[in-house]
Amino acid sequence: MVLKSSNQIPLLDPTLPSSPGFDSDIAIVGGGIAGLTLACALKDSGLSVAVMEAQPQSLAVTKGQAYAISLLSSRIFAGIGVWGEMLPKIETFKQVRLSDGDYPQVVHFQPEELSTENLGYVAEHQALLQPLQEYLQQCPNVTYFCPAQATNINYQADGVALELRVGGEKRIWRSRLLVAADGARSPIRQAAGITTSGWQYWQSCIVATIKPEKSHQNIAYERFWPSGPFAILPLPENRCRIVWTSPHEEAKALLALNDEQFLNELQKRYGSKMGKLALEGSRYLFPVQLMQSDRYVLPRLALIGDAAHCCHPVGGQGLNMGIRDAAAIAEILQTAHQQGEDIGSLSVLQRYESWRQLENLTILGFTDFLDRMFSNHWLPIVALRRLGLGILQTVQPVKIYALQLMTGLRGRSPQLGRISPGRS
């Protein structure tokens, strides 16, 4: 099914007043990881920033998600100055093993192939968000509204007026630029009339945290089955995060099993290398979609993170794309400000769009190709993909290219990502 958001809510609202001054240079709606990464990246930019997050801070921190963090994302966090607070609370993975179901050919990715110590990291939501929230306290140029909801937006020639609901009160906040970091269903994107292209997959994902009997040995696994990819990501305290992709009805049936039944089914996919499995916490199910905004910017408006794009979770690319968006637009805005340009003008914002839109489309295409190529019983495709695995394992330039793509080291790197964090 093709997704097209075509909500044409008027951009201009005459009930919102226009004042000669600005309360901040930039207003970021959405205090998730992408939004806070952008705010923190602008600490020394000379620009004033306001962040508006609708969820109470305590609720936002307790989300149960976990993410694969690429080498480039770790370098961006190091460039900001927050990586040292994150690292003790996350886990590294030193190998990636890619396989096609029960087929014996396994592609082994090693850090030596990139001349790094690790291939990536796995972090729970709180381990990333809380250090970013704490870092904001060291940013005198950032005003943080939480909880606060933008209920009305007026795009004007020189800026944006937002009507905010903060603690039961309404106020008007004027900025030169609005950045939407408000998620895949972004009300701001829809209200601006920005359309999206993409589709819902035939699959859903089950995510859960597992405690295996034996050590995970800091290895990340991506196993492709005809029903969908199955990922095992190492977490601190010898726990693992699983991302189990299956057709919708099959995924719903798995979610409905009791814990013992679920673990029995899981063990069949997981294998016996780590011994007996124990379930920690709840299981969650979410549908999978691919989405790309047809444009990332309008005058006075820019989209980042899930507001701009969503991808299949295979390869763990989604959050990393948003982190790169944040670092890229921070660099564009700081440079434009230093050169005396209007940071909300279309000519400035299109530099961000031309940088990130094509790179994100490449990742979207890569993840879609992987899912469709491997979630397939058709014998010619099975033969082709197993030939591809052999090439990937034995032809070093192809292997390194794929590894660079997965770790974020292909394409244009933001300035913040050009300093190694020391343990990458």
XYZ file of C-alpha atoms in Angstrom:
424
model
C 0.000 0.000 0.000
C 1.402 3.409 -0.958
C 1.389 5.995 1.812
C 0.579 9.542 0.787
C -0.033 12.214 3.386
C -1.993 14.936 1.710
C -3.443 16.856 4.650
C -3.614 20.457 3.457
C -4.089 22.296 6.758
C -3.545 26.036 6.097
C -0.045 27.232 6.954
C -1.049 30.770 7.897
C -3.315 31.482 10.860
C -4.240 35.133 11.335
C -5.122 34.568 15.012
C -1.413 34.165 15.838
C 0.212 37.572 16.236
C 3.429 38.615 14.535
C 5.924 40.490 16.726
C 9.125 42.236 15.575
C 11.450 40.110 17.760
C 12.265 36.422 18.089
C 12.247 34.278 21.210
C 14.809 31.901 19.677
C 16.573 31.385 16.382
C 15.453 27.753 16.128
C 12.467 25.896 17.571
C 12.717 22.091 17.644
C 9.416 20.282 18.141
C 10.221 16.796 19.445
C 12.575 16.022 22.300
C 13.485 12.489 21.267
C 16.989 11.386 20.390
C 17.136 13.123 16.999
C 15.704 16.402 18.327
C 17.994 16.503 21.370
C 21.025 15.532 19.268
C 20.363 18.598 17.124
C 19.902 20.872 20.152
C 23.123 19.612 21.757
C 25.031 19.893 18.474
C 24.120 23.614 18.350
C 25.607 24.386 21.797
C 28.467 26.551 20.508
C 26.827 27.662 17.275
C 25.908 31.182 18.391
C 22.255 30.335 17.754
C 19.532 30.278 20.407
C 17.425 27.116 20.485
C 14.106 26.070 22.021
C 13.054 22.420 22.365
C 9.388 21.493 22.831
C 8.650 17.914 23.972
C 5.067 16.785 24.511
C 5.813 13.839 26.826
C 6.922 14.391 30.436
C 10.643 13.842 30.766
C 10.244 10.857 33.116
C 7.953 9.081 30.640
C 10.178 9.758 27.641
C 13.219 8.249 29.364
C 11.467 4.980 30.265
C 10.672 3.847 26.705
C 11.609 0.213 26.163
C 13.315 0.514 22.778
C 16.879 -0.510 22.018
C 18.929 0.498 19.000
C 21.996 -0.479 17.028
C 24.321 2.533 17.073
C 26.665 2.881 14.108
C 30.301 3.931 14.241
C 29.423 7.266 12.654
C 26.705 7.936 15.233
C 29.180 7.224 18.036
C 31.582 9.726 16.479
C 28.834 12.336 16.213
C 28.027 11.899 19.913
C 31.756 12.131 20.667
C 31.979 15.338 18.623
C 29.110 16.812 20.637
C 30.795 15.780 23.898
C 28.183 13.358 25.256
C 29.606 9.979 24.207
C 31.621 9.518 27.386
C 28.396 9.556 29.423
C 26.704 7.064 27.106
C 29.463 4.503 26.678
C 29.414 2.926 30.176
C 25.693 2.164 29.799
C 25.775 0.528 26.365
C 27.308 -2.582 24.792
C 29.758 -2.931 21.939
C 29.659 -5.572 19.259
C 32.958 -6.714 17.832
C 31.604 -9.066 15.178
C 28.594 -9.269 12.893
C 27.470 -12.623 11.538
C 25.150 -12.621 8.536
C 23.436 -15.825 7.423
C 20.535 -17.161 5.366
C 18.389 -19.325 7.646
C 19.877 -22.788 8.069
C 22.243 -22.392 5.100
C 25.770 -23.108 6.418
C 27.465 -20.160 4.662
C 27.986 -17.371 7.244
C 29.490 -13.978 6.442
C 31.773 -12.822 9.252
C 32.420 -9.089 9.569
C 35.432 -8.147 11.712
C 36.660 -4.766 13.057
C 40.042 -5.275 11.379
C 38.330 -4.848 8.008
C 37.644 -1.211 8.928
C 40.753 -0.722 11.111
C 38.534 -0.124 14.141
C 38.194 -1.766 17.549
C 34.436 -2.364 17.260
C 31.794 -2.573 14.556
C 29.068 -0.795 16.484
C 27.106 -0.529 19.699
C 23.713 -1.421 21.108
C 21.957 1.025 23.415
C 18.662 1.071 25.228
C 16.597 4.216 24.844
C 17.335 5.580 28.296
C 21.105 5.146 27.853
C 20.999 7.623 24.968
C 18.213 10.006 25.917
C 19.150 10.671 29.531
C 22.740 11.825 28.791
C 21.379 14.112 26.067
C 18.837 15.578 28.493
C 21.560 16.128 31.090
C 23.874 17.694 28.504
C 21.192 20.253 27.652
C 21.656 21.653 31.157
C 25.152 22.694 30.060
C 23.772 24.510 27.010
C 22.943 28.097 28.015
C 21.624 28.774 24.510
C 18.870 26.109 24.816
C 15.422 26.578 26.370
C 13.720 23.251 27.110
C 9.915 23.062 27.389
C 8.727 19.706 28.727
C 5.898 18.865 28.623
C 4.823 21.344 25.964
C 2.675 20.969 22.881
C 2.669 23.091 19.746
C -1.028 23.513 18.994
C -0.883 26.025 16.149
C 1.772 27.247 13.720
C 1.937 30.443 11.684
C 4.637 30.555 8.982
C 5.558 34.165 8.278
C 7.973 35.797 5.854
C 10.707 36.250 8.463
C 9.952 33.485 10.951
C 7.497 31.088 12.576
C 5.046 31.766 15.400
C 4.106 28.728 17.472
C 1.202 28.620 19.851
C 2.376 26.490 22.783
C 0.426 24.838 25.545
C 2.772 24.673 28.538
C 1.457 23.512 31.911
C -2.124 24.368 31.022
C -1.212 27.847 29.784
C -0.923 29.159 26.242
C 1.920 31.285 24.969
C 3.317 32.394 21.622
C 6.906 31.547 20.697
C 8.589 33.099 17.664
C 11.584 31.550 15.909
C 13.373 32.079 12.640
C 13.210 28.346 11.867
C 11.055 25.396 12.920
C 12.578 21.893 12.920
C 10.102 19.018 13.064
C 11.477 16.031 14.983
C 8.020 14.847 15.981
C 8.029 11.287 14.668
C 6.788 9.221 11.746
C 3.242 10.599 11.958
C 4.578 14.143 12.248
C 1.622 16.531 12.666
C 3.908 19.366 11.572
C 4.794 17.606 8.304
C 1.163 16.847 7.603
C 0.002 20.371 8.453
C 2.619 21.787 6.073
C 1.186 19.660 3.257
C 4.442 17.743 2.672
C 3.585 14.444 1.019
C 5.335 11.142 1.612
C 6.029 8.114 -0.568
C 6.403 4.531 0.586
C 4.493 1.478 1.688
C 3.506 -0.711 4.576
C 5.330 -4.045 4.554
C 3.509 -7.355 4.884
C 5.473 -7.893 8.096
C 5.469 -6.864 11.737
C 8.352 -6.956 14.206
C 8.401 -8.476 17.661
C 11.036 -7.029 19.961
C 12.031 -8.517 23.298
C 14.947 -8.669 25.717
C 16.481 -12.077 26.398
C 18.916 -13.312 29.024
C 20.870 -16.250 27.536
C 22.545 -18.876 29.670
C 25.933 -18.371 27.971
C 27.847 -15.236 26.983
C 26.797 -13.344 23.858
C 30.519 -12.656 23.267
C 29.726 -9.211 21.846
C 28.506 -10.680 18.571
C 25.562 -9.255 16.608
C 23.614 -11.637 14.364
C 21.389 -10.970 11.380
C 19.720 -14.184 10.224
C 17.445 -14.080 7.215
C 14.468 -16.438 7.104
C 11.814 -16.625 4.372
C 9.332 -15.046 6.820
C 11.657 -12.128 7.567
C 14.948 -11.083 9.194
C 15.823 -12.154 12.728
C 18.380 -10.031 14.604
C 20.186 -10.671 17.886
C 21.883 -7.618 19.403
C 24.121 -7.811 22.497
C 23.154 -5.667 25.509
C 24.957 -4.959 28.799
C 24.779 -7.558 31.603
C 24.848 -10.387 29.052
C 21.361 -9.626 27.788
C 20.306 -9.606 24.131
C 17.707 -7.690 22.188
C 15.886 -9.677 19.549
C 14.091 -8.170 16.562
C 11.940 -10.907 15.027
C 10.237 -10.012 11.735
C 7.317 -12.147 10.506
C 4.128 -11.741 8.443
C 1.477 -9.842 10.399
C -0.704 -12.758 11.441
C 2.245 -14.938 12.369
C 3.722 -12.124 14.455
C 0.406 -11.571 16.250
C 0.188 -15.292 16.997
C 3.726 -15.300 18.416
C 2.932 -12.304 20.593
C -0.180 -14.056 21.930
C 1.811 -17.071 23.185
C 2.588 -17.336 26.879
C 6.215 -16.849 27.896
C 7.101 -20.542 27.901
C 5.574 -21.137 24.480
C 7.215 -18.012 23.079
C 10.644 -19.080 24.378
C 10.194 -22.517 22.824
C 9.527 -20.928 19.428
C 12.302 -18.424 19.935
C 14.843 -21.126 20.736
C 14.238 -22.657 17.291
C 15.291 -19.391 15.636
C 17.905 -18.439 18.183
C 19.786 -21.727 18.147
C 21.558 -23.422 21.028
C 24.949 -21.656 21.025
C 24.001 -19.436 23.978
C 22.209 -22.174 25.918
C 18.831 -21.789 27.572
C 16.999 -18.481 27.158
C 15.075 -16.427 29.708
C 12.683 -13.605 28.866
C 13.159 -10.218 30.537
C 10.325 -7.705 30.549
C 7.536 -7.424 28.012
C 7.352 -8.223 24.325
C 6.260 -5.563 21.849
C 4.924 -5.689 18.305
C 5.030 -2.944 15.713
C 4.198 -2.905 11.981
C 6.972 -2.088 9.519
C 6.897 0.612 6.873
C 9.137 2.415 4.422
C 8.528 6.138 4.138
C 10.384 8.997 2.498
C 9.155 12.580 2.582
C 8.965 14.038 -0.894
C 10.774 17.078 0.439
C 12.606 17.725 3.703
C 12.300 21.505 3.744
C 10.032 24.457 3.083
C 10.739 28.095 3.897
C 11.118 28.263 7.717
C 10.658 24.475 8.120
C 12.944 21.426 8.108
C 12.188 17.755 8.866
C 14.635 15.409 10.599
C 14.563 11.812 11.808
C 11.364 9.803 11.556
C 9.442 12.921 10.534
C 11.418 12.784 7.274
C 11.843 9.026 6.706
C 11.275 5.525 8.108
C 12.876 2.255 7.043
C 12.700 -1.485 7.640
C 14.581 -2.359 10.853
C 16.879 -4.821 9.049
C 20.440 -3.598 9.545
C 19.474 -1.234 12.379
C 19.677 1.933 10.270
C 16.611 3.962 11.320
C 17.835 5.920 14.350
C 21.288 6.364 12.838
C 19.778 8.128 9.842
C 18.090 10.589 12.204
C 21.315 11.219 14.138
C 23.107 12.000 10.851
C 20.238 14.320 9.868
C 20.705 16.225 13.124
C 24.478 16.554 12.724
C 24.139 17.604 9.075
C 21.541 20.325 9.612
C 23.442 21.625 12.655
C 26.517 22.057 10.455
C 24.520 23.752 7.682
C 22.807 26.164 10.094
C 25.955 27.090 11.994
C 27.857 27.795 8.772
C 24.993 29.874 7.365
C 24.756 31.853 10.613
C 28.498 32.568 10.587
C 28.197 33.831 7.023
C 25.326 36.152 7.942
C 22.668 34.218 6.004
C 19.033 33.774 6.979
C 18.942 30.268 8.518
C 15.252 29.853 7.713
C 15.536 30.695 4.038
C 14.854 28.018 1.471
C 18.268 28.472 -0.139
C 19.996 27.554 3.140
C 17.671 24.685 4.020
C 17.961 23.112 0.570
C 21.647 22.464 1.303
C 20.522 20.136 4.082
C 17.905 18.511 1.853
C 20.343 17.883 -1.010
C 22.844 16.377 1.443
C 20.570 14.057 3.375
C 17.635 13.143 1.133
C 19.635 11.149 -1.403
C 21.805 9.465 1.250
C 18.702 8.432 3.183
C 17.078 7.150 0.000
C 20.148 4.940 -0.548
C 19.726 3.404 2.914
C 15.984 2.964 2.387
C 16.662 1.151 -0.869
C 19.379 -0.992 0.723
C 17.170 -2.153 3.603
C 14.222 -2.770 1.280
C 16.419 -4.835 -1.048
C 17.723 -6.952 1.837
C 14.247 -7.675 3.165
C 12.760 -8.562 -0.219
C 15.774 -10.561 -1.372
C 15.908 -12.736 1.721
C 12.211 -12.923 2.694
C 11.620 -15.108 -0.309
C 11.096 -18.825 -1.157
C 11.509 -18.480 -4.939
C 14.347 -20.839 -5.896
C 16.114 -18.550 -8.422
C 16.215 -15.806 -5.784
C 17.405 -18.280 -3.126
C 20.253 -19.374 -5.405
C 21.132 -15.787 -6.273
C 21.264 -14.568 -2.693
C 23.399 -17.500 -1.575
C 25.789 -16.733 -4.410
C 25.764 -13.155 -3.125
C 26.686 -14.310 0.378
C 29.641 -16.188 -1.055
C 30.786 -13.091 -2.933
C 30.306 -10.957 0.170
C 32.467 -13.279 2.237
C 35.276 -13.771 -0.298
C 35.516 -10.543 -2.346
C 37.082 -8.060 0.056
C 36.209 -4.765 -1.718
C 32.522 -5.772 -1.827
C 32.617 -6.806 1.816
C 34.253 -3.564 2.931
C 31.789 -1.472 0.912
C 28.833 -3.251 2.571
C 30.421 -2.851 6.001
C 31.044 0.852 5.451
C 27.425 1.307 4.392
C 26.157 -0.482 7.518
C 28.427 1.479 9.880
C 27.673 4.892 8.367
C 31.160 5.349 6.939
C 30.003 5.729 3.318
C 28.815 9.073 2.059
C 29.459 12.552 3.360
C 30.373 12.649 7.029
C 29.274 15.626 9.164
C 32.070 17.619 10.755
C 31.001 16.322 14.176
C 31.581 12.754 12.991
C 35.169 13.220 11.855
C 36.749 12.792 15.293
C 37.157 9.235 16.551
C 35.640 8.702 20.020
C 38.615 6.544 20.982
C 36.793 3.217 21.243
C 35.332 2.934 17.754
